[in-house]
């Protein structure tokens, strides 16, 4: 493991260790702020994504945006013209704003939102879309003057974002009993597959390591995702840490 990957791994394990005992939103906010700062981000937010007829105000779970920008965004009800939010509605892979929007044709309001954000030193960002098996949508998004993320850093932030969102949901709905049940339902083989996925292995690589077919491993990964109520590998890994399946 190179130094950059090792540093990213250390940030992840520090965050997981701190938030494992979190009892409040402030605990999660402080831990996420430290991790975000390590990767060069000065602000962030976690929010559900409202339907087209709703405002976003009540959907915010955690807000560490500059106060004036947050108030300006809400007062102008920018959510439905926000190009970052619209991207999150359409995909489940995390993205750097400047990369994802580079070839997009933005409308006048979308351009205004991005330009006004720059007045608060939010020139770029990294966003993680979240889509649950139940159909709800959310976003964890980080803002910065400049984004320069290595592949390990992107992967780490992706997992941390999902973990933080799930931890907040856990605090809100008191799902401790569900977490324990989920952990018990995962078999030893499924846990082994999750561990290999958490180590960065693809389904094809896991199949080769375990001497099984790619289709069999993919089916087992899909089964674990169903048990944990998640829809992709990154969410599976984050929820496995939160539920105590991985430690």
Coordinates of N, CA and C in Angstrom, one line a residue:
X1 N 0.8 -1.2 0.0 CA 0.0 0.0 0.0 C 0.9 1.2 0.0
X2 N 0.7 2.2 -1.0 CA 1.5 3.4 -1.0 C 1.1 4.4 0.1
X3 N 1.9 5.4 0.2 CA 1.6 6.3 1.3 C 0.3 7.0 1.3
X4 N -0.1 7.4 0.0 CA -1.4 8.1 -0.1 C -2.6 7.1 0.3
X5 N -2.5 5.9 -0.2 CA -3.6 4.9 0.1 C -3.6 4.6 1.6
X6 N -2.4 4.6 2.2 CA -2.3 4.3 3.7 C -2.9 5.5 4.5
X7 N -2.6 6.7 4.0 CA -3.2 7.9 4.7 C -4.7 7.9 4.6
X8 N -5.2 7.5 3.5 CA -6.7 7.5 3.3 C -7.3 6.4 4.2
X9 N -6.6 5.3 4.2 CA -7.1 4.2 5.1 C -7.1 4.6 6.6
X10 N -6.1 5.3 7.0 CA -6.0 5.7 8.4 C -7.1 6.7 8.7
X11 N -7.4 7.6 7.8 CA -8.5 8.6 8.0 C -9.8 7.8 8.1
X12 N -10.0 6.8 7.3 CA -11.3 6.0 7.3 C -11.4 5.3 8.7
X13 N -10.4 4.6 9.1 CA -10.5 3.9 10.4 C -10.6 4.8 11.6
X14 N -10.0 6.0 11.5 CA -10.1 6.9 12.6 C -11.6 7.4 12.7
X15 N -12.2 7.7 11.5 CA -13.6 8.1 11.4 C -14.5 7.0 11.9
X16 N -14.3 5.8 11.5 CA -15.2 4.7 11.9 C -15.1 4.5 13.4
X17 N -13.8 4.6 13.9 CA -13.7 4.4 15.3 C -14.4 5.4 16.1
X18 N -14.3 6.7 15.7 CA -14.9 7.8 16.4 C -16.4 7.7 16.3
X19 N -17.0 7.4 15.2 CA -18.4 7.5 15.0 C -19.1 6.2 15.5
X20 N -18.3 5.2 15.8 CA -19.0 4.0 16.3 C -19.7 4.2 17.6
X21 N -19.1 5.2 18.4 CA -19.7 5.5 19.7 C -20.5 6.8 19.7
X22 N -20.8 7.3 18.5 CA -21.5 8.6 18.4 C -22.9 8.6 19.0
X23 N -23.2 9.6 19.8 CA -24.5 9.6 20.4 C -25.3 10.9 20.0
X24 N -24.7 11.7 19.1 CA -25.4 12.9 18.7 C -24.9 13.3 17.3
X25 N -25.7 14.2 16.7 CA -25.3 14.7 15.4 C -24.0 15.5 15.4
X26 N -23.8 16.1 16.6 CA -22.5 16.9 16.7 C -21.3 16.0 16.7
X27 N -21.5 14.8 17.3 CA -20.3 13.8 17.2 C -20.0 13.5 15.8
X28 N -21.0 13.2 15.0 CA -20.8 12.8 13.6 C -20.3 14.0 12.8
X29 N -20.8 15.2 13.1 CA -20.4 16.4 12.4 C -18.9 16.6 12.6
X30 N -18.5 16.6 13.9 CA -17.1 16.8 14.2 C -16.1 15.8 13.6
X31 N -16.5 14.5 13.6 CA -15.7 13.5 13.0 C -15.6 13.7 11.5
X32 N -16.8 14.0 10.8 CA -16.8 14.2 9.4 C -16.0 15.4 9.0
X33 N -16.1 16.4 9.8 CA -15.3 17.7 9.6 C -13.8 17.4 9.5
X34 N -13.3 16.6 10.5 CA -11.9 16.3 10.5 C -11.5 15.5 9.2
X35 N -12.3 14.5 8.8 CA -12.0 13.7 7.6 C -12.1 14.6 6.4
X36 N -13.1 15.5 6.3 CA -13.2 16.4 5.2 C -12.0 17.3 5.1
X37 N -11.6 17.8 6.2 CA -10.5 18.8 6.2 C -9.2 18.1 5.7
X38 N -9.0 16.8 6.0 CA -7.8 16.1 5.6 C -7.8 16.0 4.1
X39 N -8.9 16.0 3.4 CA -8.9 15.9 2.0 C -9.1 17.2 1.3
X40 N -9.0 18.3 2.1 CA -9.0 19.7 1.5 C -10.4 20.3 1.4
X41 N -11.4 19.8 2.1 CA -12.8 20.3 2.0 C -13.0 21.2 3.2
X42 N -13.6 22.4 3.0 CA -13.9 23.3 4.1 C -15.4 23.3 4.5
X43 N -16.2 22.6 3.8 CA -17.7 22.5 4.2 C -18.3 21.3 3.6
X44 N -19.5 20.9 4.1 CA -20.2 19.8 3.7 C -21.6 19.8 4.2
X45 N -22.4 18.9 3.6 CA -23.8 18.7 4.1 C -24.3 17.3 3.7
X46 N -25.3 16.9 4.5 CA -25.9 15.6 4.3 C -27.4 15.9 4.2
X47 N -28.1 15.5 3.2 CA -29.5 15.9 3.0 C -30.2 14.8 2.2
X48 N -31.5 14.7 2.5 CA -32.4 13.9 1.6 C -32.7 14.8 0.4
X49 N -33.1 14.2 -0.7 CA -33.5 14.9 -1.9 C -35.0 14.9 -2.0
X50 N -35.6 16.1 -2.0 CA -37.0 16.2 -2.0 C -37.6 15.9 -3.4
X51 N -38.9 15.6 -3.4 CA -39.6 15.5 -4.7 C -39.8 16.9 -5.3
X52 N -40.1 16.9 -6.6 CA -40.2 18.2 -7.4 C -41.1 19.2 -6.7
X53 N -42.1 18.8 -6.0 CA -43.1 19.7 -5.4 C -42.7 20.2 -4.0
X54 N -41.5 19.7 -3.5 CA -41.2 20.0 -2.1 C -39.9 20.9 -2.0
X55 N -39.8 21.6 -0.9 CA -38.5 22.3 -0.6 C -37.6 21.3 0.1
X56 N -36.3 21.7 0.2 CA -35.3 20.9 0.8 C -35.1 21.1 2.3
X57 N -35.6 22.2 2.8 CA -35.3 22.7 4.1 C -35.4 21.6 5.2
X58 N -36.5 20.8 5.2 CA -36.7 19.8 6.2 C -35.9 18.5 5.9
X59 N -35.3 18.4 4.8 CA -34.6 17.2 4.4 C -33.1 17.2 4.9
X60 N -32.6 18.4 5.3 CA -31.2 18.5 5.8 C -31.0 17.7 7.1
X61 N -30.1 16.8 7.1 CA -29.7 16.0 8.2 C -28.5 16.5 9.0
X62 N -27.6 17.1 8.2 CA -26.4 17.7 8.8 C -25.9 18.8 7.9
X63 N -25.6 20.0 8.4 CA -25.3 21.1 7.6 C -24.0 21.8 8.2
X64 N -23.0 21.8 7.3 CA -21.8 22.5 7.7 C -21.4 23.4 6.5
X65 N -22.4 23.9 5.8 CA -22.1 24.9 4.7 C -21.9 26.3 5.4
X66 N -21.2 27.2 4.7 CA -21.2 28.6 5.2 C -22.6 29.1 5.5
X67 N -22.8 29.7 6.6 CA -24.2 30.0 7.0 C -24.9 30.9 6.0
X68 N -24.2 31.9 5.5 CA -24.8 32.8 4.5 C -25.2 32.1 3.2
X69 N -24.4 31.2 2.8 CA -24.7 30.5 1.5 C -25.9 29.6 1.8
X70 N -25.9 28.9 2.9 CA -27.0 28.0 3.3 C -28.4 28.8 3.3
X71 N -28.4 29.9 3.9 CA -29.6 30.8 4.0 C -30.0 31.2 2.6
X72 N -29.0 31.7 1.8 CA -29.2 32.1 0.4 C -29.8 31.0 -0.4
X73 N -29.2 29.8 -0.3 CA -29.7 28.7 -1.1 C -31.1 28.3 -0.8
X74 N -31.5 28.3 0.5 CA -32.8 28.0 0.9 C -33.8 29.1 0.5
X75 N -33.4 30.3 0.8 CA -34.4 31.4 0.5 C -34.7 31.5 -1.0
X76 N -33.8 31.1 -1.9 CA -34.1 31.1 -3.3 C -34.6 29.7 -3.8
X77 N -34.7 28.8 -2.9 CA -35.2 27.4 -3.3 C -34.5 26.9 -4.5
X78 N -33.2 26.9 -4.4 CA -32.3 26.5 -5.5 C -32.3 25.0 -5.8
X79 N -32.8 24.2 -4.9 CA -32.6 22.7 -5.0 C -33.0 22.1 -6.3
X80 N -34.1 22.6 -6.9 CA -34.6 21.9 -8.1 C -33.9 22.4 -9.4
X81 N -33.1 23.5 -9.3 CA -32.3 23.9 -10.4 C -30.8 23.6 -10.2
X82 N -30.5 23.1 -9.1 CA -29.1 22.8 -8.7 C -28.6 21.6 -9.6
X83 N -27.6 21.9 -10.4 CA -27.1 20.8 -11.3 C -26.4 19.6 -10.6
X84 N -25.9 19.9 -9.4 CA -25.3 18.8 -8.6 C -26.4 17.9 -8.1
X85 N -27.5 18.4 -7.6 CA -28.6 17.6 -7.1 C -29.2 16.9 -8.3
X86 N -29.3 17.5 -9.4 CA -29.9 16.8 -10.6 C -29.1 15.6 -11.0
X87 N -27.7 15.8 -10.9 CA -26.8 14.6 -11.3 C -27.1 13.5 -10.3
X88 N -27.2 13.9 -9.0 CA -27.4 12.8 -8.0 C -28.7 12.0 -8.2
X89 N -29.7 12.7 -8.8 CA -31.0 12.0 -9.1 C -30.8 10.9 -10.2
X90 N -29.8 11.2 -11.0 CA -29.7 10.3 -12.2 C -28.6 9.2 -12.1
X91 N -27.7 9.3 -11.1 CA -26.6 8.3 -11.0 C -26.3 7.9 -9.6
X92 N -25.6 6.8 -9.4 CA -25.3 6.4 -8.1 C -23.8 6.4 -7.8
X93 N -23.0 6.8 -8.8 CA -21.5 6.9 -8.6 C -21.2 8.3 -8.1
X94 N -20.2 8.4 -7.2 CA -19.7 9.7 -6.6 C -19.0 10.4 -7.7
X95 N -19.0 11.8 -7.6 CA -18.4 12.6 -8.7 C -17.8 13.9 -8.2
X96 N -16.8 14.4 -8.9 CA -16.3 15.7 -8.7 C -17.1 16.6 -9.5
X97 N -17.6 17.7 -9.0 CA -18.4 18.6 -9.8 C -17.8 19.1 -11.1
X98 N -16.6 19.6 -11.0 CA -16.0 20.2 -12.2 C -15.8 19.1 -13.3
X99 N -15.6 17.9 -13.0 CA -15.4 16.8 -13.9 C -16.8 16.4 -14.5
X100 N -17.8 16.2 -13.6 CA -19.1 15.7 -14.1 C -19.9 16.8 -14.9
X101 N -19.6 18.1 -14.6 CA -20.4 19.1 -15.2 C -19.7 19.7 -16.4
X102 N -18.5 19.3 -16.7 CA -17.6 19.9 -17.7 C -18.3 19.9 -19.1
X103 N -18.9 18.9 -19.5 CA -19.5 18.8 -20.8 C -21.1 18.9 -20.8
X104 N -21.6 19.4 -19.6 CA -23.0 19.6 -19.5 C -23.5 21.0 -20.0
X105 N -24.6 21.0 -20.6 CA -25.2 22.3 -21.0 C -26.1 22.7 -19.8
X106 N -25.6 23.7 -19.1 CA -26.3 24.2 -17.9 C -27.3 25.4 -18.3
X107 N -28.4 25.3 -17.7 CA -29.4 26.4 -17.9 C -28.9 27.7 -17.1
X108 N -29.6 28.8 -17.3 CA -29.2 30.0 -16.7 C -29.2 30.0 -15.2
X109 N -30.3 29.4 -14.6 CA -30.4 29.3 -13.2 C -29.3 28.4 -12.6
X110 N -29.0 27.3 -13.3 CA -28.0 26.4 -12.8 C -26.6 27.0 -12.8
X111 N -26.3 27.8 -13.9 CA -25.0 28.5 -13.9 C -25.0 29.6 -12.8
X112 N -26.1 30.2 -12.5 CA -26.1 31.2 -11.5 C -25.8 30.6 -10.1
X113 N -26.4 29.4 -9.9 CA -26.1 28.7 -8.6 C -24.6 28.4 -8.4
X114 N -24.0 27.9 -9.5 CA -22.6 27.5 -9.4 C -21.7 28.7 -9.2
X115 N -22.1 29.8 -9.9 CA -21.3 31.0 -9.8 C -21.4 31.7 -8.5
X116 N -22.6 31.7 -7.9 CA -22.9 32.3 -6.6 C -22.2 31.5 -5.5
X117 N -22.1 30.2 -5.7 CA -21.4 29.4 -4.7 C -19.9 29.7 -4.6
X118 N -19.4 30.2 -5.7 CA -18.0 30.5 -5.8 C -17.7 31.8 -4.9
X119 N -18.7 32.6 -4.7 CA -18.5 33.8 -3.8 C -18.3 33.4 -2.4
X120 N -18.6 32.1 -2.0 CA -18.4 31.6 -0.7 C -17.2 30.6 -0.7
X121 N -16.3 30.7 -1.7 CA -15.2 29.8 -1.9 C -15.6 28.4 -2.1
X122 N -16.8 28.1 -2.6 CA -17.2 26.8 -3.0 C -17.1 26.7 -4.5
X123 N -15.8 26.6 -5.0 CA -15.6 26.6 -6.4 C -15.8 25.2 -7.0
X124 N -15.7 24.2 -6.2 CA -15.7 22.8 -6.7 C -16.2 21.9 -5.5
X125 N -16.5 20.7 -5.8 CA -16.9 19.8 -4.7 C -16.9 18.3 -5.1
X126 N -17.3 17.5 -4.2 CA -17.3 16.0 -4.4 C -18.6 15.6 -3.8
X127 N -19.5 14.9 -4.5 CA -20.8 14.5 -4.1 C -21.0 13.0 -4.2
X128 N -21.7 12.5 -3.2 CA -22.0 11.0 -3.1 C -23.5 10.9 -3.2
X129 N -24.1 10.4 -4.3 CA -25.5 10.2 -4.3 C -25.8 8.9 -3.5
X130 N -27.0 8.9 -2.9 CA -27.4 7.7 -2.1 C -28.8 7.3 -2.5
X131 N -29.0 6.1 -2.9 CA -30.3 5.6 -3.3 C -30.6 4.3 -2.5
X132 N -31.6 4.3 -1.7 CA -31.9 3.1 -0.9 C -32.8 2.2 -1.7
X133 N -32.8 0.9 -1.2 CA -33.7 -0.1 -1.9 C -35.1 0.3 -1.8
X134 N -35.5 1.2 -0.9 CA -36.9 1.6 -0.8 C -37.2 2.8 -1.7
X135 N -36.3 3.3 -2.4 CA -36.5 4.3 -3.4 C -36.2 5.7 -3.0
X136 N -35.9 6.0 -1.7 CA -35.6 7.3 -1.3 C -34.2 7.7 -1.8
X137 N -33.9 9.0 -1.9 CA -32.7 9.5 -2.4 C -32.1 10.5 -1.4
X138 N -30.8 10.6 -1.4 CA -30.1 11.5 -0.5 C -28.8 11.9 -1.1
X139 N -28.1 12.9 -0.5 CA -26.8 13.3 -1.0 C -25.9 13.7 0.1
X140 N -24.6 13.3 0.0 CA -23.6 13.7 0.9 C -22.6 14.5 0.0
X141 N -22.4 15.8 0.3 CA -21.6 16.6 -0.6 C -20.6 17.5 0.1
X142 N -19.4 17.6 -0.4 CA -18.3 18.3 0.2 C -18.0 19.5 -0.8
X143 N -17.6 20.6 -0.2 CA -17.3 21.8 -1.0 C -15.9 22.3 -0.7
X144 N -15.2 22.9 -1.7 CA -13.8 23.3 -1.5 C -13.5 24.4 -2.5
X145 N -12.4 25.1 -2.3 CA -11.9 26.1 -3.2 C -11.4 25.3 -4.5
X146 N -10.7 24.2 -4.2 CA -10.2 23.4 -5.2 C -10.2 21.9 -4.8
X147 N -10.5 21.0 -5.7 CA -10.6 19.6 -5.5 C -9.5 18.9 -6.2
X148 N -8.7 18.1 -5.4 CA -7.6 17.3 -5.9 C -7.6 16.0 -5.2
X149 N -8.3 15.0 -5.7 CA -8.5 13.8 -4.9 C -7.9 12.6 -5.7
X150 N -7.0 11.8 -5.0 CA -6.5 10.6 -5.6 C -7.6 9.5 -5.6
X151 N -7.4 8.5 -6.3 CA -8.4 7.4 -6.4 C -8.6 6.8 -5.0
X152 N -7.6 6.6 -4.1 CA -7.9 6.1 -2.8 C -8.7 7.1 -2.0
X153 N -8.4 8.4 -2.1 CA -9.1 9.4 -1.4 C -10.6 9.4 -1.8
X154 N -10.9 9.3 -3.1 CA -12.2 9.3 -3.5 C -13.0 8.1 -2.9
X155 N -12.3 6.9 -3.0 CA -13.0 5.7 -2.4 C -13.2 5.9 -0.9
X156 N -12.3 6.4 -0.2 CA -12.5 6.6 1.3 C -13.6 7.6 1.6
X157 N -13.6 8.7 0.9 CA -14.7 9.7 1.1 C -16.1 9.1 0.7
X158 N -16.1 8.3 -0.3 CA -17.4 7.6 -0.7 C -17.9 6.8 0.4
X159 N -17.0 6.0 1.0 CA -17.5 5.1 2.1 C -17.8 5.9 3.4
X160 N -17.0 6.9 3.7 CA -17.3 7.7 4.9 C -18.6 8.5 4.7
X161 N -18.9 8.9 3.5 CA -20.2 9.7 3.3 C -21.4 8.7 3.6
X162 N -21.3 7.5 3.0 CA -22.4 6.6 3.2 C -22.5 6.2 4.7
X163 N -21.4 6.0 5.3 CA -21.4 5.6 6.8 C -22.0 6.7 7.6
X164 N -21.6 8.0 7.3 CA -22.1 9.1 8.1 C -23.6 9.2 7.9
X165 N -24.1 9.1 6.7 CA -25.5 9.1 6.4 C -26.3 8.0 7.2
X166 N -25.7 6.8 7.1 CA -26.4 5.7 7.8 C -26.3 5.9 9.4
X167 N -25.2 6.5 9.9 CA -25.1 6.7 11.3 C -26.2 7.7 11.7
X168 N -26.4 8.8 10.9 CA -27.4 9.8 11.3 C -28.8 9.2 11.3
X169 N -29.1 8.3 10.3 CA -30.4 7.6 10.2 C -30.5 6.8 11.5
X170 N -29.4 6.1 11.8 CA -29.5 5.2 13.0 C -29.8 6.0 14.3
X171 N -29.2 7.2 14.4 CA -29.5 8.0 15.6 C -31.0 8.5 15.6
X172 N -31.5 8.7 14.4 CA -32.9 9.3 14.3 C -33.9 8.2 14.6
X173 N -33.7 7.0 14.0 CA -34.8 6.0 14.2 C -34.5 4.9 15.1
X174 N -33.3 5.0 15.8 CA -32.9 4.0 16.8 C -33.0 2.6 16.3
X175 N -32.1 2.3 15.3 CA -32.2 1.0 14.6 C -31.1 0.0 15.2
X176 N -30.8 0.1 16.4 CA -29.8 -0.8 17.0 C -30.2 -2.3 16.8
X177 N -31.5 -2.5 17.1 CA -32.0 -3.9 17.0 C -31.9 -4.4 15.5
X178 N -32.1 -3.6 14.6 CA -32.0 -4.0 13.2 C -30.6 -4.3 12.8
X179 N -29.6 -3.5 13.3 CA -28.2 -3.7 13.0 C -27.8 -5.1 13.5
X180 N -28.2 -5.4 14.8 CA -27.8 -6.7 15.3 C -28.4 -7.9 14.5
X181 N -29.7 -7.7 14.1 CA -30.3 -8.7 13.3 C -29.6 -8.9 12.0
X182 N -29.2 -7.8 11.3 CA -28.5 -7.9 10.0 C -27.2 -8.6 10.2
X183 N -26.5 -8.3 11.3 CA -25.2 -9.0 11.5 C -25.4 -10.5 11.6
X184 N -26.4 -10.9 12.3 CA -26.6 -12.3 12.5 C -27.0 -13.1 11.3
X185 N -27.7 -12.4 10.4 CA -28.2 -13.0 9.1 C -27.1 -13.2 8.1
X186 N -26.0 -12.5 8.2 CA -24.9 -12.6 7.3 C -24.1 -13.9 7.6
X187 N -23.9 -14.7 6.6 CA -23.1 -16.0 6.8 C -21.6 -15.7 6.8
X188 N -20.9 -16.7 7.3 CA -19.4 -16.6 7.3 C -18.9 -16.3 5.9
X189 N -19.4 -17.0 4.9 CA -18.9 -16.8 3.5 C -19.3 -15.4 3.0
X190 N -20.5 -15.0 3.4 CA -20.9 -13.6 2.9 C -20.0 -12.6 3.6
X191 N -19.6 -12.8 4.9 CA -18.8 -11.9 5.6 C -17.4 -11.8 4.9
X192 N -16.9 -13.0 4.5 CA -15.6 -13.1 3.8 C -15.6 -12.3 2.5
X193 N -16.7 -12.4 1.8 CA -16.9 -11.7 0.5 C -16.9 -10.2 0.7
X194 N -17.6 -9.8 1.7 CA -17.6 -8.4 2.1 C -16.2 -7.9 2.4
X195 N -15.5 -8.7 3.2 CA -14.1 -8.3 3.6 C -13.2 -8.1 2.3
X196 N -13.4 -8.9 1.3 CA -12.6 -8.8 0.1 C -13.0 -7.6 -0.7
X197 N -14.3 -7.3 -0.7 CA -14.8 -6.1 -1.4 C -14.3 -4.8 -0.7
X198 N -14.3 -4.9 0.7 CA -13.8 -3.7 1.4 C -12.3 -3.5 1.2
X199 N -11.6 -4.6 0.8 CA -10.1 -4.5 0.5 C -9.9 -4.0 -0.9
X200 N -11.0 -3.7 -1.6 CA -10.9 -3.1 -3.0 C -11.0 -4.1 -4.1
X201 N -11.3 -5.4 -3.8 CA -11.4 -6.4 -4.8 C -12.7 -6.3 -5.6
X202 N -12.7 -6.6 -6.9 CA -13.9 -6.7 -7.7 C -14.6 -8.0 -7.5
X203 N -15.8 -8.2 -8.0 CA -16.4 -9.5 -7.9 C -15.7 -10.6 -8.7
X204 N -15.1 -10.2 -9.8 CA -14.3 -11.1 -10.6 C -13.0 -11.5 -9.8
X205 N -12.4 -10.6 -9.1 CA -11.2 -10.9 -8.3 C -11.6 -11.8 -7.1
X206 N -12.7 -11.5 -6.5 CA -13.1 -12.3 -5.3 C -13.4 -13.7 -5.8
X207 N -14.0 -13.9 -6.9 CA -14.3 -15.2 -7.5 C -13.0 -16.0 -7.7
X208 N -12.0 -15.3 -8.2 CA -10.7 -16.0 -8.4 C -10.1 -16.4 -7.1
X209 N -10.1 -15.5 -6.1 CA -9.5 -15.8 -4.8 C -10.2 -16.9 -4.1
X210 N -11.5 -17.0 -4.2 CA -12.3 -18.0 -3.5 C -12.5 -19.3 -4.3
X211 N -12.1 -19.2 -5.6 CA -12.3 -20.4 -6.4 C -13.7 -20.7 -6.8
X212 N -14.5 -19.7 -7.0 CA -15.9 -19.8 -7.3 C -16.2 -19.0 -8.6
X213 N -17.3 -19.2 -9.2 CA -17.6 -18.5 -10.4 C -18.0 -17.1 -10.1
X214 N -17.8 -16.3 -11.1 CA -18.1 -14.8 -11.0 C -19.6 -14.7 -10.8
X215 N -20.4 -15.5 -11.4 CA -21.9 -15.4 -11.3 C -22.3 -15.7 -9.8
X216 N -21.7 -16.7 -9.2 CA -22.0 -17.1 -7.9 C -21.6 -16.0 -6.9
X217 N -20.5 -15.4 -7.1 CA -20.0 -14.3 -6.2 C -20.9 -13.1 -6.3
X218 N -21.3 -12.8 -7.6 CA -22.2 -11.6 -7.8 C -23.5 -11.9 -7.2
X219 N -24.0 -13.1 -7.3 CA -25.3 -13.4 -6.6 C -25.2 -13.3 -5.1
X220 N -24.1 -13.7 -4.5 CA -24.0 -13.6 -3.1 C -23.8 -12.1 -2.7
X221 N -23.1 -11.3 -3.5 CA -23.0 -9.9 -3.2 C -24.4 -9.2 -3.3
X222 N -25.2 -9.6 -4.3 CA -26.6 -9.1 -4.4 C -27.4 -9.5 -3.2
X223 N -27.2 -10.7 -2.7 CA -28.0 -11.2 -1.6 C -27.7 -10.4 -0.3
X224 N -26.4 -10.1 -0.1 CA -26.0 -9.3 1.0 C -26.5 -7.9 0.9
X225 N -26.5 -7.3 -0.3 CA -27.0 -5.9 -0.4 C -28.5 -5.9 -0.1
X226 N -29.2 -7.0 -0.5 CA -30.7 -7.0 -0.2 C -30.9 -7.1 1.3
X227 N -30.1 -7.9 2.0 CA -30.2 -8.0 3.4 C -30.0 -6.7 4.2
X228 N -29.0 -6.0 3.6 CA -28.6 -4.7 4.3 C -29.4 -3.5 3.8
X229 N -30.3 -3.8 2.8 CA -31.1 -2.7 2.2 C -30.3 -1.6 1.6
X230 N -29.3 -2.0 0.8 CA -28.4 -1.1 0.0 C -28.4 -1.5 -1.4
X231 N -27.9 -0.7 -2.3 CA -28.0 -0.9 -3.7 C -26.7 -1.0 -4.4
X232 N -25.5 -0.8 -3.7 CA -24.2 -0.9 -4.4 C -23.2 -1.4 -3.4
X233 N -22.0 -1.7 -4.0 CA -20.9 -2.2 -3.1 C -20.4 -1.2 -2.1
X234 N -20.3 0.1 -2.5 CA -19.8 1.1 -1.5 C -20.8 1.2 -0.3
X235 N -22.1 1.2 -0.6 CA -23.1 1.2 0.5 C -23.0 -0.1 1.3
X236 N -22.8 -1.2 0.7 CA -22.7 -2.5 1.4 C -21.5 -2.4 2.4
X237 N -20.4 -1.9 1.9 CA -19.2 -1.9 2.8 C -19.4 -0.9 4.0
X238 N -20.0 0.3 3.7 CA -20.2 1.2 4.8 C -21.2 0.7 5.8
X239 N -22.3 0.1 5.3 CA -23.3 -0.4 6.2 C -22.8 -1.6 7.0
X240 N -21.9 -2.4 6.4 CA -21.3 -3.5 7.1 C -20.4 -3.0 8.3
X241 N -19.7 -1.9 8.1 CA -19.0 -1.4 9.2 C -19.9 -0.9 10.3
X242 N -21.0 -0.2 9.9 CA -21.9 0.4 10.8 C -22.6 -0.7 11.6
X243 N -23.0 -1.8 10.9 CA -23.7 -2.8 11.6 C -22.9 -3.8 12.4
X244 N -21.5 -3.6 12.3 CA -20.7 -4.5 13.1 C -20.3 -5.7 12.4
X245 N -20.7 -5.9 11.1 CA -20.3 -7.1 10.4 C -18.8 -7.0 10.1
X246 N -18.3 -5.8 9.7 CA -16.8 -5.6 9.6 C -16.3 -4.8 10.7
X247 N -15.1 -5.0 11.2 CA -14.6 -4.2 12.3 C -13.2 -3.8 12.0

